[in-house]
Short mmCIF file of C-alpha atoms and ligand atoms in Angstrom, two decimals:
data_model
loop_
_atom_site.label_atom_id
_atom_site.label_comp_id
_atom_site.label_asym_id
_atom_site.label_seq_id
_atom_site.Cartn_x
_atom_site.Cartn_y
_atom_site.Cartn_z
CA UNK A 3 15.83 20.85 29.99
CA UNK A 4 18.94 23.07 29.27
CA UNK A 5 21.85 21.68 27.60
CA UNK A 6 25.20 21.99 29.74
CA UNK A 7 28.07 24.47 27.72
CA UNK A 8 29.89 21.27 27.13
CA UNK A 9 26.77 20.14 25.49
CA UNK A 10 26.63 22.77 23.68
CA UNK A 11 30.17 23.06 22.36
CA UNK A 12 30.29 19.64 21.57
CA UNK A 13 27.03 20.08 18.89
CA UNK A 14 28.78 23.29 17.56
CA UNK A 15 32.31 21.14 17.56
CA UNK A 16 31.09 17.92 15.86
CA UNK A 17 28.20 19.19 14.01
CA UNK A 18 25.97 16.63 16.39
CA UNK A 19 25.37 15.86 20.05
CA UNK A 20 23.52 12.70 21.43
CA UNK A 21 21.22 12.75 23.59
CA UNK A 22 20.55 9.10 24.83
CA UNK A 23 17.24 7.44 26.14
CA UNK A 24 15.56 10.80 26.68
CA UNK A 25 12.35 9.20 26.00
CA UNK A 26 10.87 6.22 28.03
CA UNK A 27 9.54 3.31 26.77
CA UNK A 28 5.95 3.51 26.82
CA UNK A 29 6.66 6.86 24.84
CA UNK A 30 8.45 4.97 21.91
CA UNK A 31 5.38 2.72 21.47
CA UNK A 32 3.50 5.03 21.12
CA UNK A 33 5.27 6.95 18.69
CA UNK A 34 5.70 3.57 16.70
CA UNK A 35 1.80 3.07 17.16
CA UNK A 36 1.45 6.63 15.84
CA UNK A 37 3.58 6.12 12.51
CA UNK A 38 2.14 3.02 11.81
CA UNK A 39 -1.53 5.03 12.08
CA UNK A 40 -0.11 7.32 9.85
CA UNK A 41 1.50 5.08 7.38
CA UNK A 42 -1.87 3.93 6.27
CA UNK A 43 -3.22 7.57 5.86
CA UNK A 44 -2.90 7.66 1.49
CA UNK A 45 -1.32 10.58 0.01
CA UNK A 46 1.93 12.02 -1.74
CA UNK A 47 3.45 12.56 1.98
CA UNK A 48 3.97 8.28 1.77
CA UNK A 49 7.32 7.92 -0.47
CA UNK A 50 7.85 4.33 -1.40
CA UNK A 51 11.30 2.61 -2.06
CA UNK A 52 12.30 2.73 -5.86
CA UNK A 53 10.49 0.57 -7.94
CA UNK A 54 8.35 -1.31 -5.01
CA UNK A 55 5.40 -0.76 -2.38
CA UNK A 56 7.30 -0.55 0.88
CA UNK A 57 7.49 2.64 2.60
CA UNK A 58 10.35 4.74 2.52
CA UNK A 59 9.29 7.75 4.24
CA UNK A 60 6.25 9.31 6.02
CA UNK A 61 6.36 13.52 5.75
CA UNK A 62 4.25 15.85 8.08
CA UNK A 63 3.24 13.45 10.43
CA UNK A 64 3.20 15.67 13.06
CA UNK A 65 0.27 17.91 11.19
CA UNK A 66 -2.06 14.64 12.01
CA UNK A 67 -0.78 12.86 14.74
CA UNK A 68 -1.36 13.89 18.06
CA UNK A 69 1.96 12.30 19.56
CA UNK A 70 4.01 14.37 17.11
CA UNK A 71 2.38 17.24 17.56
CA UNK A 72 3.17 17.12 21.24
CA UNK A 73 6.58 15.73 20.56
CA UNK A 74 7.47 18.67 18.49
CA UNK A 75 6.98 21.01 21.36
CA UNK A 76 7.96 19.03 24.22
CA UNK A 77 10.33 20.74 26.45
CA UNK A 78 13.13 17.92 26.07
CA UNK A 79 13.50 18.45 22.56
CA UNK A 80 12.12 22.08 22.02
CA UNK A 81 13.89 23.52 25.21
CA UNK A 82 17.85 22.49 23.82
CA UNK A 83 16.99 23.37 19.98
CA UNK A 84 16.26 26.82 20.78
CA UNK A 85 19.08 27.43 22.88
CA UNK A 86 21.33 25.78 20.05
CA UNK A 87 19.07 28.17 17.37
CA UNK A 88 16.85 30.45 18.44
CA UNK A 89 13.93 31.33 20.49
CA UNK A 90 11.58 31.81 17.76
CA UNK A 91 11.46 28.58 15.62
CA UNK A 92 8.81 26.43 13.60
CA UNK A 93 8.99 22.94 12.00
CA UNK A 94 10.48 23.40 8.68
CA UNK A 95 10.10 19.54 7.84
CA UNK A 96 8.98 16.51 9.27
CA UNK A 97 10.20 12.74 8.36
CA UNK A 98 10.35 9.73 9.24
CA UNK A 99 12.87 7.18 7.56
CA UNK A 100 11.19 3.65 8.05
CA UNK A 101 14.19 1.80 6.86
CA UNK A 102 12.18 -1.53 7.35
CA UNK A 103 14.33 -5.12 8.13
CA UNK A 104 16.00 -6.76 5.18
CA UNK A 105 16.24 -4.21 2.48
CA UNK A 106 15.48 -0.36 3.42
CA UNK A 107 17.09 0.93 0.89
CA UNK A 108 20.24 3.38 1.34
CA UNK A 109 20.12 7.06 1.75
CA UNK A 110 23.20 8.37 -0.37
CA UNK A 111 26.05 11.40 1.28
CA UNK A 112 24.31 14.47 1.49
CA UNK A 113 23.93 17.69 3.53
CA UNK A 114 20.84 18.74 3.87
CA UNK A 115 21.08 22.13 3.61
CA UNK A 116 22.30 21.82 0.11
CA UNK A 117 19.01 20.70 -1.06
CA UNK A 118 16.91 23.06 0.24
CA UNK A 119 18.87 25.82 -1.03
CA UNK A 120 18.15 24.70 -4.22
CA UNK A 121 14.67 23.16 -3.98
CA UNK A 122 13.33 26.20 -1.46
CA UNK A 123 15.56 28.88 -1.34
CA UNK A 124 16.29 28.67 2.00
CA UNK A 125 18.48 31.44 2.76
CA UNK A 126 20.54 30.54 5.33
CA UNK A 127 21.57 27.23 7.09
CA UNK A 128 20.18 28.41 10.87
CA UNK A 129 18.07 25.08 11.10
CA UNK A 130 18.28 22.56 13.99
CA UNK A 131 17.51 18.57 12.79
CA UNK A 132 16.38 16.20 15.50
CA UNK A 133 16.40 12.24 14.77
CA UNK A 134 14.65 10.62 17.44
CA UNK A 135 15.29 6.70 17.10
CA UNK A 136 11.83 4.54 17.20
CA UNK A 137 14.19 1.32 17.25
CA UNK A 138 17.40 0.80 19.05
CA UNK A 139 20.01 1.60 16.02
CA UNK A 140 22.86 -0.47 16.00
CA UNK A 141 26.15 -1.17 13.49
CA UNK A 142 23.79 -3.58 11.87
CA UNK A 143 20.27 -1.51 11.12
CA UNK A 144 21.48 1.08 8.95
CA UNK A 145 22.50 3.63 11.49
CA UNK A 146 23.08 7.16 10.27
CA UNK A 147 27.06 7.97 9.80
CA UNK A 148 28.13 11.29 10.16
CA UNK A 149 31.43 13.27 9.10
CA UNK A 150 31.79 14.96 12.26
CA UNK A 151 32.77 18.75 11.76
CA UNK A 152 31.84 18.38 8.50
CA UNK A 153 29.45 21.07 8.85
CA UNK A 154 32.06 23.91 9.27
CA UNK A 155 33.31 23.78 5.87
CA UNK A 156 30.77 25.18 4.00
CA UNK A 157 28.52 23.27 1.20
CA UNK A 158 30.65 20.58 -0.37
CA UNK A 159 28.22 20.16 -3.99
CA UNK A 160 26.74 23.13 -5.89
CA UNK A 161 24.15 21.67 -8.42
CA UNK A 162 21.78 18.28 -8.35
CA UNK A 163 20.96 15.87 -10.80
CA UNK A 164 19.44 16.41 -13.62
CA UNK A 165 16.95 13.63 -13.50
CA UNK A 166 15.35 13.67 -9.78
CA UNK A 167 14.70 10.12 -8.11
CA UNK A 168 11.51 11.22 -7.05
CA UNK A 169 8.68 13.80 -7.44
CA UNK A 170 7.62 13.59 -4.26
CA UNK A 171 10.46 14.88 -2.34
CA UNK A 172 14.43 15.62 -2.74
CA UNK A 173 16.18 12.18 -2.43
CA UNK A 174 19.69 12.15 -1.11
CA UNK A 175 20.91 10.99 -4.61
CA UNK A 176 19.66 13.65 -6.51
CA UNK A 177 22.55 15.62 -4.25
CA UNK A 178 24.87 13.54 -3.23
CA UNK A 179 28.96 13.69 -2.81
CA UNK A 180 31.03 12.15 -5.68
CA UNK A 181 33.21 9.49 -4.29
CA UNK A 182 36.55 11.77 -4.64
CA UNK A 183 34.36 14.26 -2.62
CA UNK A 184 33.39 11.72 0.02
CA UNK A 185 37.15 10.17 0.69
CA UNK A 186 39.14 13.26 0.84
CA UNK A 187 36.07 14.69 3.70
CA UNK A 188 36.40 11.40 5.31
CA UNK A 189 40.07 12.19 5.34
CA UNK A 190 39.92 15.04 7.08
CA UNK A 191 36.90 14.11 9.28
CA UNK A 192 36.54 10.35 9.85
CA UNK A 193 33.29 8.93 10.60
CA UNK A 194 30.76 7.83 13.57
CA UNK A 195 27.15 6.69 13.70
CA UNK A 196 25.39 7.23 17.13
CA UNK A 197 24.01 4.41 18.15
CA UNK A 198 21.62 3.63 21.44
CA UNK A 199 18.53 2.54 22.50
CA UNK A 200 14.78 3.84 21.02
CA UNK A 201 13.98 7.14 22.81
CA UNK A 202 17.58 8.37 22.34
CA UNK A 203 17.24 11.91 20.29
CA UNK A 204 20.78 13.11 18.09
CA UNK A 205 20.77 16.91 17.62
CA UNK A 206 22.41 17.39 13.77
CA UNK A 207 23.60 20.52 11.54
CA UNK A 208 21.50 20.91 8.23
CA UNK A 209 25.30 20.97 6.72
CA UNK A 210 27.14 18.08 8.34
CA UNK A 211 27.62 15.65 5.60
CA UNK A 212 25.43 12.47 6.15
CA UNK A 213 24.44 9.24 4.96
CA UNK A 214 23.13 5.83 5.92
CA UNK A 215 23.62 2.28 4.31
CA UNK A 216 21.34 -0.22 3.30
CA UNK A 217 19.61 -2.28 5.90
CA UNK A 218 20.06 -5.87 5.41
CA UNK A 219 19.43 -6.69 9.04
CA UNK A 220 16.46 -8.08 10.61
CA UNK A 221 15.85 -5.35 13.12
CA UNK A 222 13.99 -2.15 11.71
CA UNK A 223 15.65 1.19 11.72
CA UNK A 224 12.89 3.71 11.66
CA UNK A 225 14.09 6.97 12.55
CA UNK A 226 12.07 10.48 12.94
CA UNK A 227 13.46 13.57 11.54
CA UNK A 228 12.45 16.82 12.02
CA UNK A 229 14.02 20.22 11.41
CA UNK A 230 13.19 23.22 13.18
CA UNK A 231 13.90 26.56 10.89
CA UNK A 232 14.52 29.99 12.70
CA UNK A 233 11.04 31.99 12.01
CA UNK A 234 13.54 35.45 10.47
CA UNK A 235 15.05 32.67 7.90
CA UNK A 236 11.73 31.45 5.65
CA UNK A 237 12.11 29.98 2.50
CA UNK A 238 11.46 32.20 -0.21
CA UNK A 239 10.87 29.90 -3.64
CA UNK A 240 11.30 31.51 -6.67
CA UNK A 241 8.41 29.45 -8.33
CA UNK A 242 5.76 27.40 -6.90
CA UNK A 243 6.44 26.56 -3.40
CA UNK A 244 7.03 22.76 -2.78
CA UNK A 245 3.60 21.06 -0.97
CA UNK A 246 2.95 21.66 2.98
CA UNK A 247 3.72 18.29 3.77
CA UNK A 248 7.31 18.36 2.62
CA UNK A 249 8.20 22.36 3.59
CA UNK A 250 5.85 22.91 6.06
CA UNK A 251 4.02 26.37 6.02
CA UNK A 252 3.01 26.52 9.50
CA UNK A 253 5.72 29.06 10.16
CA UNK A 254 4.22 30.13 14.14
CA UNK A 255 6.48 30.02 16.30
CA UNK A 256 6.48 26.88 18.75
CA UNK A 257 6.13 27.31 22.41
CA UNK A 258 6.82 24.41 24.68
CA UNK A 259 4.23 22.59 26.77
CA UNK A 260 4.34 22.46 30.28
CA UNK A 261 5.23 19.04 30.69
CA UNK A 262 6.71 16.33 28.36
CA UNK A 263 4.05 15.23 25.17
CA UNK A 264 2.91 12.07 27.31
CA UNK A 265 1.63 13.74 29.66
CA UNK A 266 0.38 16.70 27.85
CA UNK A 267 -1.76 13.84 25.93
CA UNK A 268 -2.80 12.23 29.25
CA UNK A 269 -4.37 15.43 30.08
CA UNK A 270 -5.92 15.96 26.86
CA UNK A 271 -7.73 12.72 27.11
CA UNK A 272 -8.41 12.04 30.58
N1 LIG B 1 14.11 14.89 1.39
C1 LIG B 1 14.46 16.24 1.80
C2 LIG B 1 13.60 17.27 1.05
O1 LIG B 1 13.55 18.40 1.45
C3 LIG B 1 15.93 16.53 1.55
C4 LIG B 1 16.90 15.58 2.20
O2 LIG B 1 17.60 14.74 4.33
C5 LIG B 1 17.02 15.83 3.68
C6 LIG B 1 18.25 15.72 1.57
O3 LIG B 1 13.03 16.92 0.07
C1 LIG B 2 18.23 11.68 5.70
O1 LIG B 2 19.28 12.28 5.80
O2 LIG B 2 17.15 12.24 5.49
C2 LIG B 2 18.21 10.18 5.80
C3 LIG B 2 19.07 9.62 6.85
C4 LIG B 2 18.60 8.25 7.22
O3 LIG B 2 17.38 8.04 7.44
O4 LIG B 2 19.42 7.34 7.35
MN1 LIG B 3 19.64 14.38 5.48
#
């Protein structure tokens, strides 16, 4: 369950660190069997793509699914993000990208921490992501590219747009990189997209600049995010607070369970 030092050096290094196949098979489906539950449940937490009916994103599934609730504190994932972080952490946020076949739409150069600065106060960047593929992601499904050590320079944008993209959460575009911007990090940086099977996890900074292209493939990319926030770091909006389902206020600390979530659920309903 612990991450080796080079492990560890390589996330602080790059900014990432992939973890591949850590979950089996039978987990994925039912973590896909889960979101698909879930994607039916109405509310604001479903984001649609611009202008149509297909689903963009699911938020807080893990505050009604069983399977995320145990995957959130399964000792794979939980174990390695608090010895990158912090003992003491809770989910921040909770997402998953569906990206379906033939048109998920793009999600524009960002870094993440950027927008919750601005759209939660978050004081400080000491936040963990996790993307756990639910589809193998290749060079064709819209993987995720990162700038790797783009994280150590700091926040690249100050402001967003004026006009958001949606009301229901920040979208990428509402914060993202100006072309200029973009090149001259890719520049210094390059770029990579992980890539593996479903069940492989990919450990990511909240200030590595990322983005992801359209998905004009006929394979579906959906893709799980969640970010884990140190419990001494809470948001502290000047305003109105954004909704629980999009800045979670759960903010107990997690503890791992004994065993990974499959079995924990096996026990639950044997
Ligand atoms: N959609 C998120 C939010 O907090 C922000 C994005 O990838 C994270 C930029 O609304
Ligand atoms: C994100 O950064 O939230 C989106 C990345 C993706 O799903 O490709
Ligand atoms: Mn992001």
């Amino acid at each position: 369950m612990r991450l080796t030092q080079s492990q560890v050096d390589q996330y602080h290094d790059n900014g990432f660190l992939m973890l591949e196949s850590l979950l089996d098979v039978e987990e994925v489906e039912s973590l896909r069997a889960a979101f698909a539950r879930d994607s039916e449940v109405p509310g604001p937490q479903v984001v649609t793509e611009e202008g149509g009916t297909e689903v963009r994103a699911v938020y807080s599934s893990h505050q009604r699914q069983p399977e995320y609730a145990g995957l959130v504190r399964d000792p794979r994932i939980l174990a390695p993000v608090q010895q990158l972080l912090t003992d003491d952490v809770y989910i921040y946020q909770f997402k998953i990208n569906a990206k379906p076949a033939f048109g998920g739409d793009k999600w524009a150069w960002h870094q993440d921490y950027l927008a919750w600065r601005l759209a939660d106060q978050l004081p400080a960047p000491r936040q963990v992501n996790i993307g756990v593929f639910l589809d193998d992601v290749t060079e064709f499904n819209g993987p995720v590219i990162f700038l790797p050590g783009s994280h150590r320079g700091g926040l690249v944008r100050e402001g967003r747009a004026d006009a958001a993209k949606s009301d229901q959460h920040l979208d990428p575009d509402d914060i993202s990189l100006t072309p200029e911007q973009l090149a001259e990090h890719v520049d210094r940086h390059g770029m990579t997209s992980p890539k593996g099977p479903a069940g492989s996890v990919v450990l990511f900074s909240p200030e590595i600049v990322h983005g992801s292209a359209p998905n004009m493939s006929p394979f579906a990319r959906r893709l799980l995010i969640a970010t884990y926030n140190d419990t001494a770091n809470l948001p502290r909006p000047a305003g109105d607070p954004r909704p629980d389902y999009v800045v979670c206020r759960d903010t107990e600390p997690l503890r791992a369970l004994p065993a990974p979530f499959s079995e924990s659920l096996r026990a639950v309903t044997a």
